[in-house]
Tab-separated table of C-alpha atoms and ligand atoms in Angstrom:
chain	number	residue	atom	x	y	z
A	1	MET	CA	1.381	17.754	-17.687
A	2	GLN	CA	-1.141	16.665	-15.659
A	3	LYS	CA	-1.047	17.638	-12.782
A	4	ILE	CA	-0.682	16.712	-9.355
A	5	ALA	CA	-2.205	17.366	-6.214
A	6	ILE	CA	-1.001	15.453	-2.506
A	7	ILE	CA	-2.997	16.204	0.438
A	8	GLY	CA	-1.622	15.417	3.627
A	9	GLY	CA	2.332	15.691	1.884
A	10	SER	CA	3.931	16.320	4.762
A	11	GLY	CA	3.797	11.816	5.852
A	12	TYR	CA	5.668	9.730	5.104
A	13	THR	CA	4.183	8.547	2.035
A	14	GLY	CA	4.001	11.880	0.825
A	15	ARG	CA	7.659	12.381	0.818
A	16	GLU	CA	8.013	9.363	-1.075
A	17	LEU	CA	5.128	10.360	-3.624
A	18	LEU	CA	7.285	13.855	-3.793
A	19	LYS	CA	10.327	11.639	-4.530
A	20	ILE	CA	9.694	9.082	-6.898
A	21	LEU	CA	7.221	12.037	-9.198
A	22	LEU	CA	10.445	13.561	-9.552
A	23	LYS	CA	11.251	11.212	-12.030
A	24	HIS	CA	8.106	11.537	-13.696
A	25	LYS	CA	8.242	12.835	-17.645
A	26	LYS	CA	4.488	12.872	-18.234
A	27	VAL	CA	3.364	14.756	-14.584
A	28	GLU	CA	3.983	17.131	-11.756
A	29	VAL	CA	3.529	17.640	-8.459
A	30	THR	CA	1.162	21.472	-8.252
A	31	LYS	CA	-0.155	21.429	-4.828
A	32	ILE	CA	1.162	19.825	-1.710
A	33	THR	CA	-1.174	20.086	1.674
A	34	SER	CA	-1.005	20.462	4.691
A	35	GLU	CA	-2.993	21.872	8.159
A	36	ASN	CA	0.173	21.809	10.476
A	37	ASN	CA	2.457	23.154	8.346
A	38	ALA	CA	0.996	25.972	6.025
A	39	GLY	CA	3.929	27.690	4.417
A	40	LYS	CA	6.536	26.235	4.873
A	41	LYS	CA	9.089	25.120	1.950
A	42	ILE	CA	8.689	21.568	0.723
A	43	GLU	CA	13.025	21.409	1.317
A	44	GLU	CA	11.622	22.420	5.623
A	45	LEU	CA	9.779	19.065	6.139
A	46	HIS	CA	11.501	16.658	3.308
A	47	PRO	CA	15.093	18.114	3.602
A	48	GLU	CA	16.206	14.929	1.256
A	49	LEU	CA	14.478	17.562	-1.735
A	50	PHE	CA	16.243	20.235	-1.277
A	51	GLY	CA	16.307	22.243	-3.880
A	52	CYS	CA	13.783	19.621	-6.236
A	53	TYR	CA	10.762	21.573	-5.815
A	54	ASP	CA	9.920	25.007	-5.562
A	55	LEU	CA	6.400	24.323	-3.507
A	56	ARG	CA	5.347	25.307	-0.039
A	57	PHE	CA	2.977	23.666	1.764
A	58	GLU	CA	-0.913	25.349	1.532
A	59	LYS	CA	-3.783	24.927	3.627
A	60	TYR	CA	-6.666	22.447	2.328
A	61	ASN	CA	-8.440	24.636	-0.125
A	62	TRP	CA	-10.970	22.966	-2.555
A	63	GLN	CA	-11.278	25.626	-5.240
A	64	THR	CA	-7.349	25.967	-5.439
A	65	ILE	CA	-7.294	22.027	-6.067
A	66	LYS	CA	-10.101	22.476	-8.085
A	67	ASN	CA	-8.588	25.099	-10.583
A	68	ASN	CA	-4.718	23.529	-10.749
A	69	CYS	CA	-4.756	19.787	-10.111
A	70	ASN	CA	-6.636	16.664	-12.656
A	71	ILE	CA	-5.120	13.509	-10.246
A	72	VAL	CA	-5.281	13.948	-6.474
A	73	PHE	CA	-3.522	11.928	-4.000
A	74	LEU	CA	-4.599	11.076	-0.163
A	75	CYS	CA	-2.011	10.679	1.767
A	76	LEU	CA	-4.423	11.540	4.658
A	77	PRO	CA	-5.606	9.093	8.117
A	78	HIS	CA	-8.668	7.213	7.624
A	79	ALA	CA	-12.058	8.756	8.570
A	80	ALA	CA	-9.724	11.839	7.238
A	81	SER	CA	-9.972	10.914	3.860
A	82	MET	CA	-13.401	9.773	2.989
A	83	ASN	CA	-15.119	13.403	3.036
A	84	PHE	CA	-11.837	15.122	0.866
A	85	ALA	CA	-12.460	12.403	-1.942
A	86	LYS	CA	-15.891	13.251	-2.509
A	87	GLU	CA	-15.185	16.372	-3.266
A	88	THR	CA	-12.730	15.856	-5.744
A	89	TYR	CA	-14.656	12.741	-6.896
A	90	ASP	CA	-17.440	15.335	-8.133
A	91	SER	CA	-15.362	17.294	-9.627
A	92	ASP	CA	-14.466	14.710	-11.771
A	93	LYS	CA	-11.051	14.259	-10.848
A	94	ILE	CA	-9.258	10.958	-10.363
A	95	VAL	CA	-8.448	9.833	-6.881
A	96	ILE	CA	-5.554	7.644	-5.337
A	97	ASP	CA	-6.644	7.476	-1.631
A	98	LEU	CA	-3.981	6.071	0.578
A	99	SER	CA	-5.805	5.075	3.459
A	100	ALA	CA	-8.101	2.712	4.332
A	101	ASP	CA	-11.321	4.344	3.401
A	102	PHE	CA	-12.598	2.526	0.597
A	103	ARG	CA	-10.796	-0.413	1.233
A	104	ILE	CA	-13.109	-2.402	2.381
A	105	LYS	CA	-17.144	-2.604	0.952
A	106	ASN	CA	-18.484	-4.414	3.840
A	107	ILE	CA	-19.337	-1.035	5.080
A	108	PRO	CA	-20.181	-3.015	8.736
A	109	VAL	CA	-17.348	-5.024	8.918
A	110	TYR	CA	-15.336	-1.535	8.100
A	111	GLU	CA	-17.018	0.772	11.166
A	112	LYS	CA	-16.113	-2.560	13.342
A	113	TRP	CA	-12.099	-2.451	12.858
A	114	TYR	CA	-11.931	1.517	12.681
A	115	LYS	CA	-14.109	2.173	14.950
A	116	VAL	CA	-15.848	5.224	12.718
A	117	LYS	CA	-19.274	5.489	10.228
A	118	HIS	CA	-18.466	5.314	6.583
A	119	THR	CA	-19.623	8.648	5.400
A	120	GLN	CA	-19.535	8.267	1.860
A	121	VAL	CA	-21.534	4.744	1.014
A	122	GLU	CA	-22.191	5.686	-2.426
A	123	LEU	CA	-18.480	6.572	-2.974
A	124	LEU	CA	-17.453	3.465	-1.959
A	125	LYS	CA	-19.478	1.253	-3.975
A	126	THR	CA	-17.127	2.939	-7.735
A	127	ALA	CA	-13.862	2.178	-5.206
A	128	VAL	CA	-11.284	0.288	-7.101
A	129	TYR	CA	-9.277	-1.607	-4.741
A	130	GLY	CA	-6.065	-0.864	-6.403
A	131	LEU	CA	-3.875	-4.071	-6.469
A	132	PRO	CA	-2.746	-3.771	-10.151
A	133	GLU	CA	-0.984	-7.288	-10.011
A	134	LEU	CA	-4.844	-8.576	-9.530
A	135	HIS	CA	-7.049	-6.082	-10.792
A	136	ARG	CA	-5.444	-4.193	-13.772
A	137	TYR	CA	-8.576	-4.059	-15.761
A	138	ALA	CA	-10.417	-2.292	-13.445
A	139	ILE	CA	-8.367	-0.040	-12.244
A	140	LYS	CA	-7.697	1.517	-15.534
A	141	GLN	CA	-11.538	2.233	-15.747
A	142	ALA	CA	-11.368	3.735	-12.558
A	143	LYS	CA	-11.550	7.038	-11.026
A	144	LEU	CA	-11.480	6.480	-7.034
A	145	ILE	CA	-8.604	3.889	-6.344
A	146	ALA	CA	-8.171	2.667	-3.027
A	147	ASN	CA	-4.684	1.822	-2.367
A	148	PRO	CA	-4.331	-1.360	-0.396
A	149	GLY	CA	-2.166	-1.386	2.688
A	150	CYS	CA	0.985	-2.226	3.288
A	151	TYR	CA	0.990	-5.288	5.269
A	152	ALA	CA	-2.376	-6.558	3.073
A	153	THR	CA	-0.208	-6.410	-0.254
A	154	SER	CA	2.559	-8.260	1.328
A	155	ILE	CA	0.608	-11.231	2.128
A	156	ILE	CA	-2.526	-10.888	-0.749
A	157	LEU	CA	0.341	-11.145	-3.225
A	158	PRO	CA	1.698	-14.342	-2.225
A	159	LEU	CA	-1.358	-15.929	-1.124
A	160	TYR	CA	-3.719	-15.455	-4.008
A	161	PRO	CA	-2.928	-17.687	-6.332
A	162	LEU	CA	-2.453	-21.019	-4.390
A	163	ILE	CA	-5.881	-20.035	-2.926
A	164	LYS	CA	-7.724	-19.305	-6.419
A	165	GLU	CA	-6.006	-22.581	-7.760
A	166	ASN	CA	-7.600	-24.351	-4.321
A	167	LEU	CA	-3.700	-25.385	-3.611
A	168	ILE	CA	-4.257	-24.958	0.739
A	169	THR	CA	-6.520	-24.928	2.638
A	170	ASP	CA	-7.953	-22.406	4.499
A	171	ASN	CA	-6.061	-22.313	8.011
A	172	ILE	CA	-3.698	-19.462	7.658
A	173	ILE	CA	-1.041	-17.810	9.873
A	174	VAL	CA	1.165	-14.714	9.416
A	175	ASP	CA	3.360	-13.384	11.353
A	176	ALA	CA	4.724	-10.173	9.751
A	177	LYS	CA	7.342	-7.474	10.949
A	178	SER	CA	7.778	-3.765	9.590
A	179	GLY	CA	10.001	-1.588	10.037
A	180	VAL	CA	8.517	1.826	11.936
A	181	SER	CA	7.848	4.472	9.091
A	182	GLY	CA	4.930	1.783	8.556
A	183	ALA	CA	3.109	3.450	11.710
A	184	GLY	CA	3.413	7.302	10.205
A	185	LYS	CA	5.342	10.451	11.169
A	186	LYS	CA	3.620	11.029	14.376
A	187	MET	CA	4.737	11.329	17.551
A	188	ALA	CA	4.083	8.322	19.496
A	189	MET	CA	5.395	6.365	22.670
A	190	PRO	CA	6.096	2.601	20.374
A	191	TYR	CA	7.929	4.946	17.720
A	192	LEU	CA	10.520	6.757	19.244
A	193	TYR	CA	13.972	5.766	18.954
A	194	ASN	CA	14.475	4.299	22.434
A	195	GLU	CA	11.406	2.040	22.650
A	196	GLN	CA	12.916	0.656	18.900
A	197	ASN	CA	16.529	0.758	19.158
A	198	GLU	CA	17.987	-2.829	20.241
A	199	ASN	CA	14.401	-4.254	20.747
A	200	PHE	CA	11.407	-6.276	18.252
A	201	MET	CA	7.642	-6.549	19.484
A	202	PRO	CA	4.576	-7.787	18.402
A	203	TYR	CA	1.346	-6.229	18.602
A	204	ASN	CA	-2.458	-5.997	17.791
A	205	PRO	CA	-1.657	-9.750	17.469
A	206	GLY	CA	-5.514	-10.981	15.363
A	207	THR	CA	-6.740	-7.877	15.830
A	208	HIS	CA	-4.911	-5.557	13.309
A	209	ARG	CA	-7.181	-3.932	10.662
A	210	HIS	CA	-5.822	-4.920	8.067
A	211	THR	CA	-7.074	-8.260	8.350
A	212	PRO	CA	-10.356	-7.898	6.464
A	213	GLU	CA	-9.245	-5.914	3.691
A	214	VAL	CA	-6.636	-9.496	3.339
A	215	LEU	CA	-10.226	-11.533	3.796
A	216	GLU	CA	-12.350	-10.110	1.634
A	217	ILE	CA	-9.945	-9.583	-1.389
A	218	LEU	CA	-8.555	-13.281	-1.009
A	219	GLY	CA	-12.411	-14.269	-0.297
A	220	ILE	CA	-11.593	-15.908	2.878
A	221	LYS	CA	-13.003	-16.704	6.127
A	222	ASN	CA	-10.173	-16.729	8.555
A	223	LEU	CA	-6.728	-16.114	8.782
A	224	THR	CA	-4.479	-14.480	11.933
A	225	LEU	CA	-1.944	-12.005	11.413
A	226	VAL	CA	0.170	-11.246	14.089
A	227	PRO	CA	2.297	-8.246	13.304
A	228	HIS	CA	5.244	-7.180	14.912
A	229	LEU	CA	7.998	-3.380	14.695
A	230	LEU	CA	11.567	-4.047	13.360
A	231	PRO	CA	13.912	-1.563	14.630
A	232	ILE	CA	14.741	-0.409	10.699
A	233	THR	CA	13.114	2.135	9.178
A	234	ARG	CA	11.537	0.290	5.891
A	235	GLY	CA	10.400	-2.660	4.330
A	236	ILE	CA	8.287	-5.545	5.212
A	237	ILE	CA	9.102	-9.505	5.750
A	238	SER	CA	5.305	-11.237	5.929
A	239	THR	CA	5.636	-15.131	6.773
A	240	ILE	CA	2.891	-17.159	5.878
A	241	TYR	CA	2.161	-20.494	7.256
A	242	CYS	CA	-0.751	-22.773	5.620
A	243	THR	CA	-1.700	-26.071	5.221
A	244	PRO	CA	-0.798	-27.601	1.326
A	245	LYS	CA	-3.264	-29.957	-0.296
A	246	GLN	CA	-2.248	-33.032	-0.420
A	247	GLY	CA	-0.154	-34.175	-3.930
A	248	LEU	CA	0.652	-30.621	-4.117
A	249	THR	CA	4.929	-30.062	-5.410
A	250	GLN	CA	7.490	-27.641	-5.124
A	251	GLU	CA	6.832	-27.899	-9.128
A	252	LYS	CA	2.743	-27.082	-9.080
A	253	ILE	CA	3.457	-23.427	-6.870
A	254	ASN	CA	6.460	-22.625	-8.974
A	255	ASN	CA	4.024	-23.107	-12.052
A	256	THR	CA	1.355	-21.410	-10.586
A	257	TYR	CA	3.015	-18.294	-9.795
A	258	ASP	CA	4.438	-18.015	-12.918
A	259	LYS	CA	0.768	-18.527	-14.663
A	260	TYR	CA	0.475	-15.535	-12.242
A	261	TYR	CA	3.644	-13.576	-11.980
A	262	LYS	CA	5.302	-14.026	-14.247
A	263	ASN	CA	5.008	-10.957	-16.153
A	264	GLU	CA	4.710	-8.727	-13.948
A	265	LYS	CA	7.745	-6.355	-13.633
A	266	PHE	CA	7.132	-5.800	-9.612
A	267	ILE	CA	6.846	-8.998	-8.867
A	268	ARG	CA	9.582	-11.270	-8.668
A	269	LEU	CA	9.204	-14.862	-7.842
A	270	LEU	CA	12.467	-15.881	-5.676
A	271	LYS	CA	13.399	-19.495	-6.528
A	272	ASN	CA	15.596	-22.200	-5.062
A	273	GLU	CA	15.039	-21.355	-1.446
A	274	ILE	CA	16.013	-18.037	-2.378
A	275	TYR	CA	13.900	-16.055	0.003
A	276	PRO	CA	13.449	-12.041	0.356
A	277	GLN	CA	14.602	-9.632	2.527
A	278	ALA	CA	13.920	-6.670	3.891
A	279	ARG	CA	17.451	-4.913	2.367
A	280	THR	CA	16.957	-6.533	-0.980
A	281	VAL	CA	13.311	-4.880	-1.123
A	282	ALA	CA	14.015	-1.482	0.372
A	283	ASN	CA	13.805	2.064	-1.993
A	284	THR	CA	11.932	-0.480	-4.666
A	285	ASN	CA	8.738	-1.414	-6.308
A	286	PHE	CA	9.029	-5.042	-6.363
A	287	CYS	CA	7.027	-7.342	-3.558
A	288	ASP	CA	9.255	-10.676	-3.566
A	289	ILE	CA	8.036	-14.258	-2.873
A	290	GLY	CA	9.827	-17.087	-2.025
A	291	PHE	CA	8.248	-20.574	-0.374
A	292	LYS	CA	9.496	-23.822	0.719
A	293	LEU	CA	7.284	-26.829	0.790
A	294	LEU	CA	7.619	-29.226	3.900
A	295	GLU	CA	6.010	-32.858	4.569
A	296	ASN	CA	2.923	-30.157	6.249
A	297	LYS	CA	3.123	-27.427	5.932
A	298	LEU	CA	4.071	-24.633	3.131
A	299	ILE	CA	5.358	-21.586	4.310
A	300	LEU	CA	5.758	-18.434	2.078
A	301	ILE	CA	7.748	-15.165	2.595
A	302	SER	CA	7.183	-12.066	1.244
A	303	GLY	CA	8.889	-8.968	1.166
A	304	LEU	CA	8.324	-4.959	0.025
A	305	ASP	CA	9.026	-1.716	0.842
A	306	ASN	CA	6.180	-0.905	3.409
A	307	LEU	CA	5.973	3.137	1.327
A	308	LEU	CA	7.022	1.739	-2.104
A	309	LYS	CA	4.897	-1.212	-3.180
A	310	GLY	CA	3.059	-1.064	0.196
A	311	ALA	CA	2.042	3.042	-0.671
A	312	SER	CA	3.213	5.033	-2.472
A	313	GLY	CA	5.245	3.239	-5.802
A	314	GLN	CA	2.117	1.136	-5.621
A	315	ALA	CA	-0.092	4.822	-5.840
A	316	VAL	CA	2.033	5.638	-8.660
A	317	GLN	CA	1.490	2.360	-10.614
A	318	ASN	CA	-1.729	2.526	-10.020
A	319	MET	CA	-2.115	6.716	-11.908
A	320	ASN	CA	0.801	4.818	-14.524
A	321	ILE	CA	-2.102	2.474	-15.546
A	322	ILE	CA	-5.387	5.015	-15.471
A	323	LEU	CA	-3.692	7.424	-17.308
A	324	GLY	CA	-2.004	4.978	-20.018
A	325	PHE	CA	1.330	5.736	-19.528
A	326	ASP	CA	4.209	2.886	-18.770
A	327	GLU	CA	3.238	0.838	-15.932
A	328	ASN	CA	7.481	1.484	-15.067
A	329	GLU	CA	6.677	5.040	-15.490
A	330	SER	CA	9.243	6.481	-12.096
A	331	LEU	CA	9.199	3.284	-10.626
A	332	SER	CA	12.377	0.662	-10.207
B	401	NAP	N1	3.271	4.692	6.335
B	401	NAP	C1	3.469	3.491	5.729
B	401	NAP	O1	4.275	2.539	5.556
B	401	NAP	C2	2.001	3.299	5.075
B	401	NAP	C3	1.353	2.644	3.985
B	401	NAP	C4	0.690	2.147	3.408
B	401	NAP	C5	-0.348	3.336	3.659
B	401	NAP	N2	-0.590	3.657	4.806
B	401	NAP	C6	-1.627	4.936	4.808
B	401	NAP	O2	-0.884	6.405	3.883
B	401	NAP	C7	-1.808	7.458	5.098
B	401	NAP	C8	-0.731	8.168	5.306
B	401	NAP	O3	0.345	7.619	5.946
B	401	NAP	P1	1.846	8.462	6.438
B	401	NAP	O4	2.310	7.529	6.964
B	401	NAP	O5	2.203	9.519	5.264
B	401	NAP	O6	1.243	8.977	7.825
B	401	NAP	P2	1.843	10.377	8.176
B	401	NAP	O7	3.187	10.166	8.316
B	401	NAP	O8	1.424	10.413	9.930
B	401	NAP	O9	0.996	11.769	8.025
B	401	NAP	C9	-0.133	12.270	7.744
B	401	NAP	C10	-0.204	13.403	6.524
B	401	NAP	O10	-1.426	13.595	7.191
B	401	NAP	C11	-2.020	15.101	7.557
B	401	NAP	N3	-3.254	14.994	8.274
B	401	NAP	C12	-3.460	14.556	9.378
B	401	NAP	N4	-4.378	14.641	10.427
B	401	NAP	C13	-5.414	15.158	8.966
B	401	NAP	C14	-6.310	16.170	8.790
B	401	NAP	N5	-6.915	14.971	10.304
B	401	NAP	N6	-7.086	16.725	8.748
B	401	NAP	C15	-5.769	16.511	7.261
B	401	NAP	N7	-4.887	16.299	6.803
B	401	NAP	C16	-4.400	16.097	8.311
B	401	NAP	C17	-1.034	15.515	8.350
B	401	NAP	O11	-0.886	16.721	8.226
B	401	NAP	P3	-0.014	18.064	8.938
B	401	NAP	O12	1.521	18.436	8.624
B	401	NAP	O13	-1.391	18.877	8.533
B	401	NAP	O14	-0.037	17.415	10.236
B	401	NAP	C18	0.088	14.293	7.122
B	401	NAP	O15	0.525	15.261	6.351
B	401	NAP	C19	-2.522	7.242	6.358
B	401	NAP	O16	-3.430	6.508	6.033
B	401	NAP	C20	-1.372	5.442	6.328
B	401	NAP	O17	-2.706	4.653	6.750
B	401	NAP	C21	0.787	4.276	5.014
């Protein structure tokens, strides 16, 4: 059995990892940390896991993690992750970081968008952007995975094949909507029930922090992302408006998606004018993709669960690849 540590396990992505890894036949969670909830049992913070784990949250202590675990998931906010990753990486563990700290290779870009100094410049060079459908070979060799952002996954997966095959122009607008769990478990005014219930709001139009990672992975210069908060707990729907190059047909788009994703278990290509819905991807590791081609506009629509294909599900998919397990193990 491979032994797992979850650093920052009291939040939502930590909870989802615990739920997934409970089903995994070849790994076990042996350490879980929380600075503010050390000493509590897992079920005190994650009651849906009542009776499933005989573990308590501990304050982070590198020696104990080092002696008890060989794979470390970092479920921490950006800026906190980078220093934890350094200790782990240096002692030859596999690190899967769910934060943004290792996603962007261009340091000035990271520092501008995240407004913090990157302190692990050398480590950043070794990180692999963990989008299995596009980077499987590199992931297999990696020791440090930068697990992609949730919005970013929902935007990159539908756009990548069309950009690589030069089928659309570089004039892309993304209208994205996320459930409130995308913001994590923190207490803050916009995420209170009374602010969200029967409400719907845009935020950070054109300035959302997932924009630079999308640009870097897609190799494009511009993209306008307008995210919105939906009054649901989980799920992202991204509607992407782009301009098709002359002569593009529905058949060509279908064939292109088949070429890249036909054998991908976690990408479902919806054809015949069926479109993704938040409910049909919730609690799954799927990214669903549909599209509509109009005369001068191509509309792509993707849907995924922000906590699974957008975070912990994808993180376990990456771990399975690195360890040579069936990529689908414990995921559905
Ligand atoms: N939520 C999503 O849909 C989603 C999707 C993709 C990626 N992500 C990324 O995944 C990471 C975790 O997200 P989340 O939603 O799980 O967040 P969360 O629910 O807010 O949980 C954050 C965790 O980090 C710990 N923590 C906070 N600041 C810390 C610090 N300075 N040092 C040590 N521990 C600290 C907290 O522990 P305490 O108990 O000690 O407070 C908690 O366990 C974030 O970087 C987020 O951007 C989230």
